[in-house]
PDB file of C-alpha atoms in Angstrom:
ATOM      1  CA  MET A   9       0.271  -0.093  -0.179  1.00  0.00           C
ATOM      2  CA  LEU A  10       1.133   3.425  -0.572  1.00  0.00           C
ATOM      3  CA  GLY A  11       1.813   6.245   1.750  1.00  0.00           C
ATOM      4  CA  LEU A  12      -0.730   7.988   0.404  1.00  0.00           C
ATOM      5  CA  GLU A  13      -3.150   5.591   0.991  1.00  0.00           C
ATOM      6  CA  LEU A  14      -1.977   4.510   4.065  1.00  0.00           C
ATOM      7  CA  VAL A  15      -2.406   8.096   5.342  1.00  0.00           C
ATOM      8  CA  VAL A  16      -5.477   8.307   3.716  1.00  0.00           C
ATOM      9  CA  VAL A  17      -7.064   5.372   5.967  1.00  0.00           C
ATOM     10  CA  LEU A  18      -5.658   6.717   9.104  1.00  0.00           C
ATOM     11  CA  GLY A  19      -7.140   9.807   8.789  1.00  0.00           C
ATOM     12  CA  ALA A  20     -10.450   8.624   7.865  1.00  0.00           C
ATOM     13  CA  ALA A  21     -10.468   6.252  10.782  1.00  0.00           C
ATOM     14  CA  LEU A  22      -9.289   9.271  13.094  1.00  0.00           C
ATOM     15  CA  LEU A  23     -12.052  11.259  11.803  1.00  0.00           C
ATOM     16  CA  LEU A  24     -14.368   8.039  11.917  1.00  0.00           C
ATOM     17  CA  GLY A  25     -13.737   7.371  15.605  1.00  0.00           C
ATOM     18  CA  TYR A  26     -13.738  10.769  17.158  1.00  0.00           C
ATOM     19  CA  THR A  27     -16.478  11.735  15.549  1.00  0.00           C
ATOM     20  CA  ALA A  28     -18.790   8.403  17.062  1.00  0.00           C
ATOM     21  CA  ALA A  29     -16.884   9.155  20.075  1.00  0.00           C
ATOM     22  CA  SER A  30     -18.913  12.336  20.671  1.00  0.00           C
ATOM     23  CA  ARG A  31     -22.179  11.080  19.553  1.00  0.00           C
ATOM     24  CA  LEU A  32     -21.870   8.011  21.939  1.00  0.00           C
ATOM     25  CA  ARG A  33     -20.188   9.946  24.784  1.00  0.00           C
ATOM     26  CA  ILE A  34     -17.188   7.716  25.101  1.00  0.00           C
ATOM     27  CA  ALA A  35     -13.179   7.884  25.309  1.00  0.00           C
ATOM     28  CA  PRO A  36     -11.819   8.440  21.881  1.00  0.00           C
ATOM     29  CA  PRO A  37      -9.106   6.169  22.710  1.00  0.00           C
ATOM     30  CA  ILE A  38     -11.262   3.126  23.429  1.00  0.00           C
ATOM     31  CA  LEU A  39     -12.787   3.530  19.566  1.00  0.00           C
ATOM     32  CA  LEU A  40      -9.659   4.556  17.945  1.00  0.00           C
ATOM     33  CA  LEU A  41      -8.295   1.065  19.845  1.00  0.00           C
ATOM     34  CA  ILE A  42     -11.309  -0.772  18.212  1.00  0.00           C
ATOM     35  CA  LEU A  43     -10.807   0.589  15.070  1.00  0.00           C
ATOM     36  CA  GLY A  44      -6.870   0.134  14.845  1.00  0.00           C
ATOM     37  CA  LEU A  45      -7.451  -3.819  15.566  1.00  0.00           C
ATOM     38  CA  LEU A  46     -10.328  -3.885  12.701  1.00  0.00           C
ATOM     39  CA  LEU A  47      -7.660  -2.374  10.191  1.00  0.00           C
ATOM     40  CA  GLY A  48      -5.062  -4.918  11.483  1.00  0.00           C
ATOM     41  CA  PHE A  49      -7.608  -7.491   9.528  1.00  0.00           C
ATOM     42  CA  ILE A  50      -6.923  -5.853   6.023  1.00  0.00           C
ATOM     43  CA  PRO A  51      -4.360  -7.847   4.104  1.00  0.00           C
ATOM     44  CA  ALA A  52      -2.694  -4.541   2.893  1.00  0.00           C
ATOM     45  CA  LEU A  53      -2.550  -2.542   6.275  1.00  0.00           C
ATOM     46  CA  ARG A  54      -0.380  -5.631   7.364  1.00  0.00           C
ATOM     47  CA  GLU A  55       2.763  -4.900   5.843  1.00  0.00           C
ATOM     48  CA  ALA A  56       2.812  -1.183   7.056  1.00  0.00           C
ATOM     49  CA  PHE A  57       5.515  -1.314   9.191  1.00  0.00           C
ATOM     50  CA  LEU A  58       6.667   1.676  11.438  1.00  0.00           C
ATOM     51  CA  PRO A  59      10.227   1.549  13.510  1.00  0.00           C
ATOM     52  CA  PRO A  60       9.962   1.723  17.453  1.00  0.00           C
ATOM     53  CA  GLN A  61      12.544   4.680  17.220  1.00  0.00           C
ATOM     54  CA  VAL A  62      10.054   7.115  15.184  1.00  0.00           C
ATOM     55  CA  VAL A  63       7.410   6.389  18.012  1.00  0.00           C
ATOM     56  CA  LEU A  64      10.018   7.149  20.868  1.00  0.00           C
ATOM     57  CA  LEU A  65      11.747  10.121  19.442  1.00  0.00           C
ATOM     58  CA  ILE A  66       9.271  11.831  17.487  1.00  0.00           C
ATOM     59  CA  PHE A  67       5.104  10.956  18.679  1.00  0.00           C
ATOM     60  CA  LEU A  68       5.999  10.174  22.243  1.00  0.00           C
ATOM     61  CA  PRO A  69       7.783  13.226  23.449  1.00  0.00           C
ATOM     62  CA  VAL A  70       5.486  15.780  21.559  1.00  0.00           C
ATOM     63  CA  LEU A  71       2.005  14.003  23.535  1.00  0.00           C
ATOM     64  CA  LEU A  72       4.358  14.187  26.818  1.00  0.00           C
ATOM     65  CA  TYR A  73       5.210  17.861  26.254  1.00  0.00           C
ATOM     66  CA  TRP A  74       1.786  18.780  25.955  1.00  0.00           C
ATOM     67  CA  GLU A  75       0.724  16.969  28.880  1.00  0.00           C
ATOM     68  CA  SER A  76       2.788  18.417  31.183  1.00  0.00           C
ATOM     69  CA  LEU A  77       2.388  21.764  30.092  1.00  0.00           C
ATOM     70  CA  THR A  78      -1.452  21.172  31.139  1.00  0.00           C
ATOM     71  CA  THR A  79      -0.745  19.141  34.485  1.00  0.00           C
ATOM     72  CA  SER A  80      -0.676  21.196  37.657  1.00  0.00           C
ATOM     73  CA  LEU A  81       2.989  21.123  39.635  1.00  0.00           C
ATOM     74  CA  ARG A  82       1.171  21.917  42.519  1.00  0.00           C
ATOM     75  CA  GLU A  83      -1.353  19.127  42.888  1.00  0.00           C
ATOM     76  CA  ILE A  84       1.883  17.115  41.844  1.00  0.00           C
ATOM     77  CA  ARG A  85       3.663  17.793  44.965  1.00  0.00           C
ATOM     78  CA  ASN A  86       0.444  17.050  46.911  1.00  0.00           C
ATOM     79  CA  ASN A  87       0.069  13.581  45.691  1.00  0.00           C
ATOM     80  CA  LEU A  88       3.861  13.030  45.116  1.00  0.00           C
ATOM     81  CA  ARG A  89       3.659   9.507  47.158  1.00  0.00           C
ATOM     82  CA  ALA A  90       0.636   8.107  45.442  1.00  0.00           C
ATOM     83  CA  ILE A  91       2.283   9.252  41.900  1.00  0.00           C
ATOM     84  CA  ALA A  92       5.666   7.589  43.043  1.00  0.00           C
ATOM     85  CA  LEU A  93       3.890   3.988  43.936  1.00  0.00           C
ATOM     86  CA  MET A  94       1.736   4.123  40.794  1.00  0.00           C
ATOM     87  CA  SER A  95       4.591   4.786  38.732  1.00  0.00           C
ATOM     88  CA  THR A  96       6.779   2.355  39.955  1.00  0.00           C
ATOM     89  CA  ALA A  97       5.278  -0.325  42.029  1.00  0.00           C
ATOM     90  CA  LEU A  98       1.965  -0.401  40.414  1.00  0.00           C
ATOM     91  CA  VAL A  99       3.696  -0.621  36.998  1.00  0.00           C
ATOM     92  CA  VAL A 100       5.693  -3.496  37.868  1.00  0.00           C
ATOM     93  CA  LEU A 101       3.071  -5.393  39.528  1.00  0.00           C
ATOM     94  CA  THR A 102       0.398  -4.854  36.651  1.00  0.00           C
ATOM     95  CA  ALA A 103       3.566  -5.964  33.994  1.00  0.00           C
ATOM     96  CA  ALA A 104       3.950  -9.056  36.832  1.00  0.00           C
ATOM     97  CA  ALA A 105       0.215 -10.079  36.355  1.00  0.00           C
ATOM     98  CA  ILE A 106       0.290 -10.014  32.663  1.00  0.00           C
ATOM     99  CA  ALA A 107       3.500 -11.698  32.177  1.00  0.00           C
ATOM    100  CA  ALA A 108       2.011 -14.609  34.599  1.00  0.00           C
ATOM    101  CA  THR A 109      -1.202 -14.821  32.831  1.00  0.00           C
ATOM    102  CA  ALA A 110       0.685 -14.850  29.385  1.00  0.00           C
ATOM    103  CA  HIS A 111       2.977 -17.430  30.966  1.00  0.00           C
ATOM    104  CA  ALA A 112      -0.129 -19.564  31.800  1.00  0.00           C
ATOM    105  CA  LEU A 113      -1.297 -19.683  28.457  1.00  0.00           C
ATOM    106  CA  GLY A 114       1.975 -20.800  27.412  1.00  0.00           C
ATOM    107  CA  MET A 115       4.098 -17.897  26.190  1.00  0.00           C
ATOM    108  CA  ASP A 116       8.045 -18.068  27.320  1.00  0.00           C
ATOM    109  CA  TRP A 117       8.569 -15.705  30.387  1.00  0.00           C
ATOM    110  CA  GLY A 118      11.076 -13.445  28.361  1.00  0.00           C
ATOM    111  CA  PRO A 119       8.220 -12.592  26.044  1.00  0.00           C
ATOM    112  CA  ALA A 120       5.199 -12.538  28.573  1.00  0.00           C
ATOM    113  CA  TRP A 121       7.609  -9.764  30.478  1.00  0.00           C
ATOM    114  CA  VAL A 122       7.700  -7.985  27.200  1.00  0.00           C
ATOM    115  CA  LEU A 123       3.958  -7.899  26.750  1.00  0.00           C
ATOM    116  CA  GLY A 124       3.599  -7.219  30.321  1.00  0.00           C
ATOM    117  CA  ALA A 125       5.831  -4.059  30.642  1.00  0.00           C
ATOM    118  CA  ALA A 126       3.976  -2.903  27.212  1.00  0.00           C
ATOM    119  CA  LEU A 127       0.624  -2.966  28.569  1.00  0.00           C
ATOM    120  CA  ALA A 128       0.940  -1.752  32.280  1.00  0.00           C
ATOM    121  CA  PRO A 129       2.172   1.703  32.011  1.00  0.00           C
ATOM    122  CA  THR A 130      -0.736   4.127  31.825  1.00  0.00           C
ATOM    123  CA  ASP A 131      -1.168   6.204  28.322  1.00  0.00           C
ATOM    124  CA  ALA A 132      -1.314   9.869  28.678  1.00  0.00           C
ATOM    125  CA  THR A 133      -3.437  10.443  25.743  1.00  0.00           C
ATOM    126  CA  ALA A 134      -6.028   8.157  27.388  1.00  0.00           C
ATOM    127  CA  VAL A 135      -5.553   9.840  30.482  1.00  0.00           C
ATOM    128  CA  GLY A 136      -5.859  13.432  28.738  1.00  0.00           C
ATOM    129  CA  ALA A 137      -8.962  12.261  27.017  1.00  0.00           C
ATOM    130  CA  MET A 138     -10.660  10.912  30.000  1.00  0.00           C
ATOM    131  CA  SER A 139      -9.981  13.788  31.847  1.00  0.00           C
ATOM    132  CA  ARG A 140     -13.865  14.755  31.981  1.00  0.00           C
ATOM    133  CA  MET A 141     -15.168  12.110  33.105  1.00  0.00           C
ATOM    134  CA  LEU A 142     -12.797  11.709  36.725  1.00  0.00           C
ATOM    135  CA  PRO A 143     -12.411  14.053  39.554  1.00  0.00           C
ATOM    136  CA  ARG A 144      -9.637  16.556  39.327  1.00  0.00           C
ATOM    137  CA  ARG A 145      -7.304  14.623  41.719  1.00  0.00           C
ATOM    138  CA  THR A 146      -7.485  11.378  40.361  1.00  0.00           C
ATOM    139  CA  VAL A 147      -6.700  12.838  37.020  1.00  0.00           C
ATOM    140  CA  THR A 148      -3.973  14.752  37.999  1.00  0.00           C
ATOM    141  CA  THR A 149      -2.711  11.732  39.776  1.00  0.00           C
ATOM    142  CA  LEU A 150      -2.836   9.761  36.613  1.00  0.00           C
ATOM    143  CA  ARG A 151      -1.674  12.515  34.410  1.00  0.00           C
ATOM    144  CA  ALA A 152       1.565  12.865  36.469  1.00  0.00           C
ATOM    145  CA  GLU A 153       1.838   9.113  36.864  1.00  0.00           C
ATOM    146  CA  SER A 154       1.645   8.718  32.756  1.00  0.00           C
ATOM    147  CA  LEU A 155       4.678  11.214  32.272  1.00  0.00           C
ATOM    148  CA  ILE A 156       6.879   8.977  34.384  1.00  0.00           C
ATOM    149  CA  ASN A 157       6.181   5.308  34.119  1.00  0.00           C
ATOM    150  CA  ASP A 158       7.556   4.795  30.912  1.00  0.00           C
ATOM    151  CA  GLY A 159      10.917   4.748  32.894  1.00  0.00           C
ATOM    152  CA  THR A 160       9.664   1.440  34.502  1.00  0.00           C
ATOM    153  CA  ALA A 161       8.195   0.064  31.589  1.00  0.00           C
ATOM    154  CA  LEU A 162      11.480   0.786  29.744  1.00  0.00           C
ATOM    155  CA  VAL A 163      13.564  -1.030  32.127  1.00  0.00           C
ATOM    156  CA  LEU A 164      11.365  -4.289  32.133  1.00  0.00           C
ATOM    157  CA  ASN A 165      10.753  -4.109  28.311  1.00  0.00           C
ATOM    158  CA  GLY A 166      14.975  -4.076  28.397  1.00  0.00           C
ATOM    159  CA  LEU A 167      15.316  -7.050  30.583  1.00  0.00           C
ATOM    160  CA  GLY A 168      12.625  -8.778  29.166  1.00  0.00           C
ATOM    161  CA  VAL A 169      14.062  -8.944  25.333  1.00  0.00           C
ATOM    162  CA  GLY A 170      17.788  -8.842  26.591  1.00  0.00           C
ATOM    163  CA  ILE A 171      16.634 -12.346  28.852  1.00  0.00           C
ATOM    164  CA  THR A 172      14.782 -13.721  26.056  1.00  0.00           C
ATOM    165  CA  VAL A 173      18.143 -12.929  23.837  1.00  0.00           C
ATOM    166  CA  GLY A 174      20.302 -14.203  26.256  1.00  0.00           C
ATOM    167  CA  GLN A 175      21.992 -10.636  26.828  1.00  0.00           C
ATOM    168  CA  GLU A 176      20.813  -9.764  30.482  1.00  0.00           C
ATOM    169  CA  HIS A 177      21.193 -11.435  33.566  1.00  0.00           C
ATOM    170  CA  LEU A 178      18.538 -11.028  36.367  1.00  0.00           C
ATOM    171  CA  SER A 179      19.747  -9.521  39.927  1.00  0.00           C
ATOM    172  CA  THR A 180      19.028  -6.782  42.396  1.00  0.00           C
ATOM    173  CA  THR A 181      22.186  -4.429  41.453  1.00  0.00           C
ATOM    174  CA  HIS A 182      21.610  -4.610  37.698  1.00  0.00           C
ATOM    175  CA  VAL A 183      17.802  -4.067  38.020  1.00  0.00           C
ATOM    176  CA  ALA A 184      18.774  -1.067  40.620  1.00  0.00           C
ATOM    177  CA  TRP A 185      21.297   0.236  37.825  1.00  0.00           C
ATOM    178  CA  LEU A 186      19.201  -0.090  34.992  1.00  0.00           C
ATOM    179  CA  ILE A 187      15.919   1.883  37.099  1.00  0.00           C
ATOM    180  CA  LEU A 188      18.798   4.700  37.946  1.00  0.00           C
ATOM    181  CA  LEU A 189      20.026   5.080  34.346  1.00  0.00           C
ATOM    182  CA  SER A 190      16.760   5.560  32.788  1.00  0.00           C
ATOM    183  CA  TYR A 191      15.064   7.959  35.499  1.00  0.00           C
ATOM    184  CA  GLY A 192      18.225   9.590  36.053  1.00  0.00           C
ATOM    185  CA  GLY A 193      19.344   9.769  32.645  1.00  0.00           C
ATOM    186  CA  GLY A 194      15.879  10.635  31.360  1.00  0.00           C
ATOM    187  CA  ALA A 195      15.880  13.747  33.887  1.00  0.00           C
ATOM    188  CA  LEU A 196      19.035  14.787  32.708  1.00  0.00           C
ATOM    189  CA  ILE A 197      18.109  15.184  29.366  1.00  0.00           C
ATOM    190  CA  GLY A 198      14.692  16.435  30.155  1.00  0.00           C
ATOM    191  CA  LEU A 199      16.431  19.114  32.308  1.00  0.00           C
ATOM    192  CA  ALA A 200      18.601  20.001  28.962  1.00  0.00           C
ATOM    193  CA  VAL A 201      15.615  20.218  26.608  1.00  0.00           C
ATOM    194  CA  ALA A 202      13.965  22.321  28.676  1.00  0.00           C
ATOM    195  CA  TRP A 203      16.927  24.904  29.240  1.00  0.00           C
ATOM    196  CA  LEU A 204      16.991  24.679  25.491  1.00  0.00           C
ATOM    197  CA  GLY A 205      13.064  25.353  25.100  1.00  0.00           C
ATOM    198  CA  ILE A 206      13.410  28.345  27.494  1.00  0.00           C
ATOM    199  CA  GLN A 207      16.081  29.625  25.589  1.00  0.00           C
ATOM    200  CA  LEU A 208      14.409  29.745  22.324  1.00  0.00           C
ATOM    201  CA  ARG A 209      11.236  30.999  23.567  1.00  0.00           C
ATOM    202  CA  LYS A 210      13.417  33.644  25.208  1.00  0.00           C
ATOM    203  CA  ASN A 211      15.421  34.765  21.864  1.00  0.00           C
ATOM    204  CA  TRP A 212      12.385  33.802  19.467  1.00  0.00           C
ATOM    205  CA  PRO A 213      11.300  36.914  17.077  1.00  0.00           C
ATOM    206  CA  THR A 214       7.807  38.050  18.086  1.00  0.00           C
ATOM    207  CA  ARG A 215       5.840  40.508  15.765  1.00  0.00           C
ATOM    208  CA  CYS A 216       3.096  42.674  16.940  1.00  0.00           C
ATOM    209  CA  TRP A 217       0.666  44.471  15.317  1.00  0.00           C
ATOM    210  CA  ARG A 218      -2.562  46.587  15.857  1.00  0.00           C
ATOM    211  CA  THR A 219      -6.220  46.501  14.121  1.00  0.00           C
ATOM    212  CA  PRO A 220      -8.575  48.935  14.924  1.00  0.00           C
ATOM    213  CA  ARG A 221     -11.971  48.016  16.528  1.00  0.00           C
ATOM    214  CA  SER A 222     -14.972  50.232  16.887  1.00  0.00           C
ATOM    215  CA  SER A 223     -18.039  49.867  19.245  1.00  0.00           C
ATOM    216  CA  PRO A 224     -20.820  52.099  18.680  1.00  0.00           C
ATOM    217  CA  SER A 225     -22.186  54.292  21.625  1.00  0.00           C
ATOM    218  CA  ARG A 226     -25.446  55.287  21.896  1.00  0.00           C
ATOM    219  CA  SER A 227     -26.118  58.957  22.276  1.00  0.00           C
ATOM    220  CA  PRO A 228     -28.289  59.997  25.346  1.00  0.00           C
ATOM    221  CA  HIS A 229     -30.666  62.516  22.949  1.00  0.00           C
ATOM    222  CA  THR A 230     -31.215  59.706  20.203  1.00  0.00           C
ATOM    223  CA  SER A 231     -31.986  55.896  20.310  1.00  0.00           C
ATOM    224  CA  SER A 232     -29.785  55.261  17.168  1.00  0.00           C
ATOM    225  CA  PRO A 233     -26.210  54.095  17.647  1.00  0.00           C
ATOM    226  CA  ARG A 234     -25.375  55.612  14.072  1.00  0.00           C
ATOM    227  CA  SER A 235     -26.117  59.044  15.121  1.00  0.00           C
ATOM    228  CA  SER A 236     -23.090  59.546  16.742  1.00  0.00           C
ATOM    229  CA  MET A 237     -19.388  59.084  16.089  1.00  0.00           C
ATOM    230  CA  PRO A 238     -18.046  55.585  17.243  1.00  0.00           C
ATOM    231  CA  PRO A 239     -14.916  55.780  19.504  1.00  0.00           C
ATOM    232  CA  VAL A 240     -12.255  53.650  17.736  1.00  0.00           C
ATOM    233  CA  SER A 241     -10.137  51.846  19.827  1.00  0.00           C
ATOM    234  CA  SER A 242      -7.217  49.359  18.277  1.00  0.00           C
ATOM    235  CA  ARG A 243      -6.348  45.734  19.831  1.00  0.00           C
ATOM    236  CA  SER A 244      -2.891  44.477  19.798  1.00  0.00           C
ATOM    237  CA  TRP A 245      -1.732  40.943  17.848  1.00  0.00           C
ATOM    238  CA  CYS A 246       1.174  39.160  18.527  1.00  0.00           C
ATOM    239  CA  ALA A 247       2.884  35.865  16.590  1.00  0.00           C
ATOM    240  CA  GLY A 248       5.683  34.166  18.463  1.00  0.00           C
ATOM    241  CA  TRP A 249       6.763  31.957  21.146  1.00  0.00           C
ATOM    242  CA  SER A 250       6.046  34.488  23.962  1.00  0.00           C
TER     243      SER A 250
END
């Protein structure tokens, strides 16, 4: 299938999913997931392949950046304990439950842990789509947890893949080092990117212009607004980062 045809099919699925979700009053990610599963049965679409690095380096950072802008830092501090437990312990327990279920169904432990690591973390965009249906505190906790739970999931995924191919060994020290590397390295890279973003926004040229705006005033001696000269004011418009 050509790239243009694939874009058209995916665009039509997105439009159909969001339109049906607004009419049926359900979360759009649920319908999009169902449509994605149905599209997987089309033989021509099975040949489409997207490298995982594209999702991790292009699409996921943009989604997480937007969610970080709409999340309250004060509420994160107030719920820091719950967020930390959900992004680490809960992800590990959920992945373990999924891995145990998959292993009971006949899958080896390595691929089972990879599956558990892929399904355990909460999706940030799904939380944002369901924000109107949940209490504010719950939404804040889930949003903040979804921003950092990928570190735990990536460690579990790396261990699962490494154990499957025989390149990793499971030990407490090794797992602790991988977690420290994932969270510590992610924090350092995030701080560096944030600093570059702030500098870019400060130095980005901003262009402003004014447009006239008039509002008719009613004269005290007449009932027609056209009989008096309307005062003219101006409105400023700016385009840029600041």
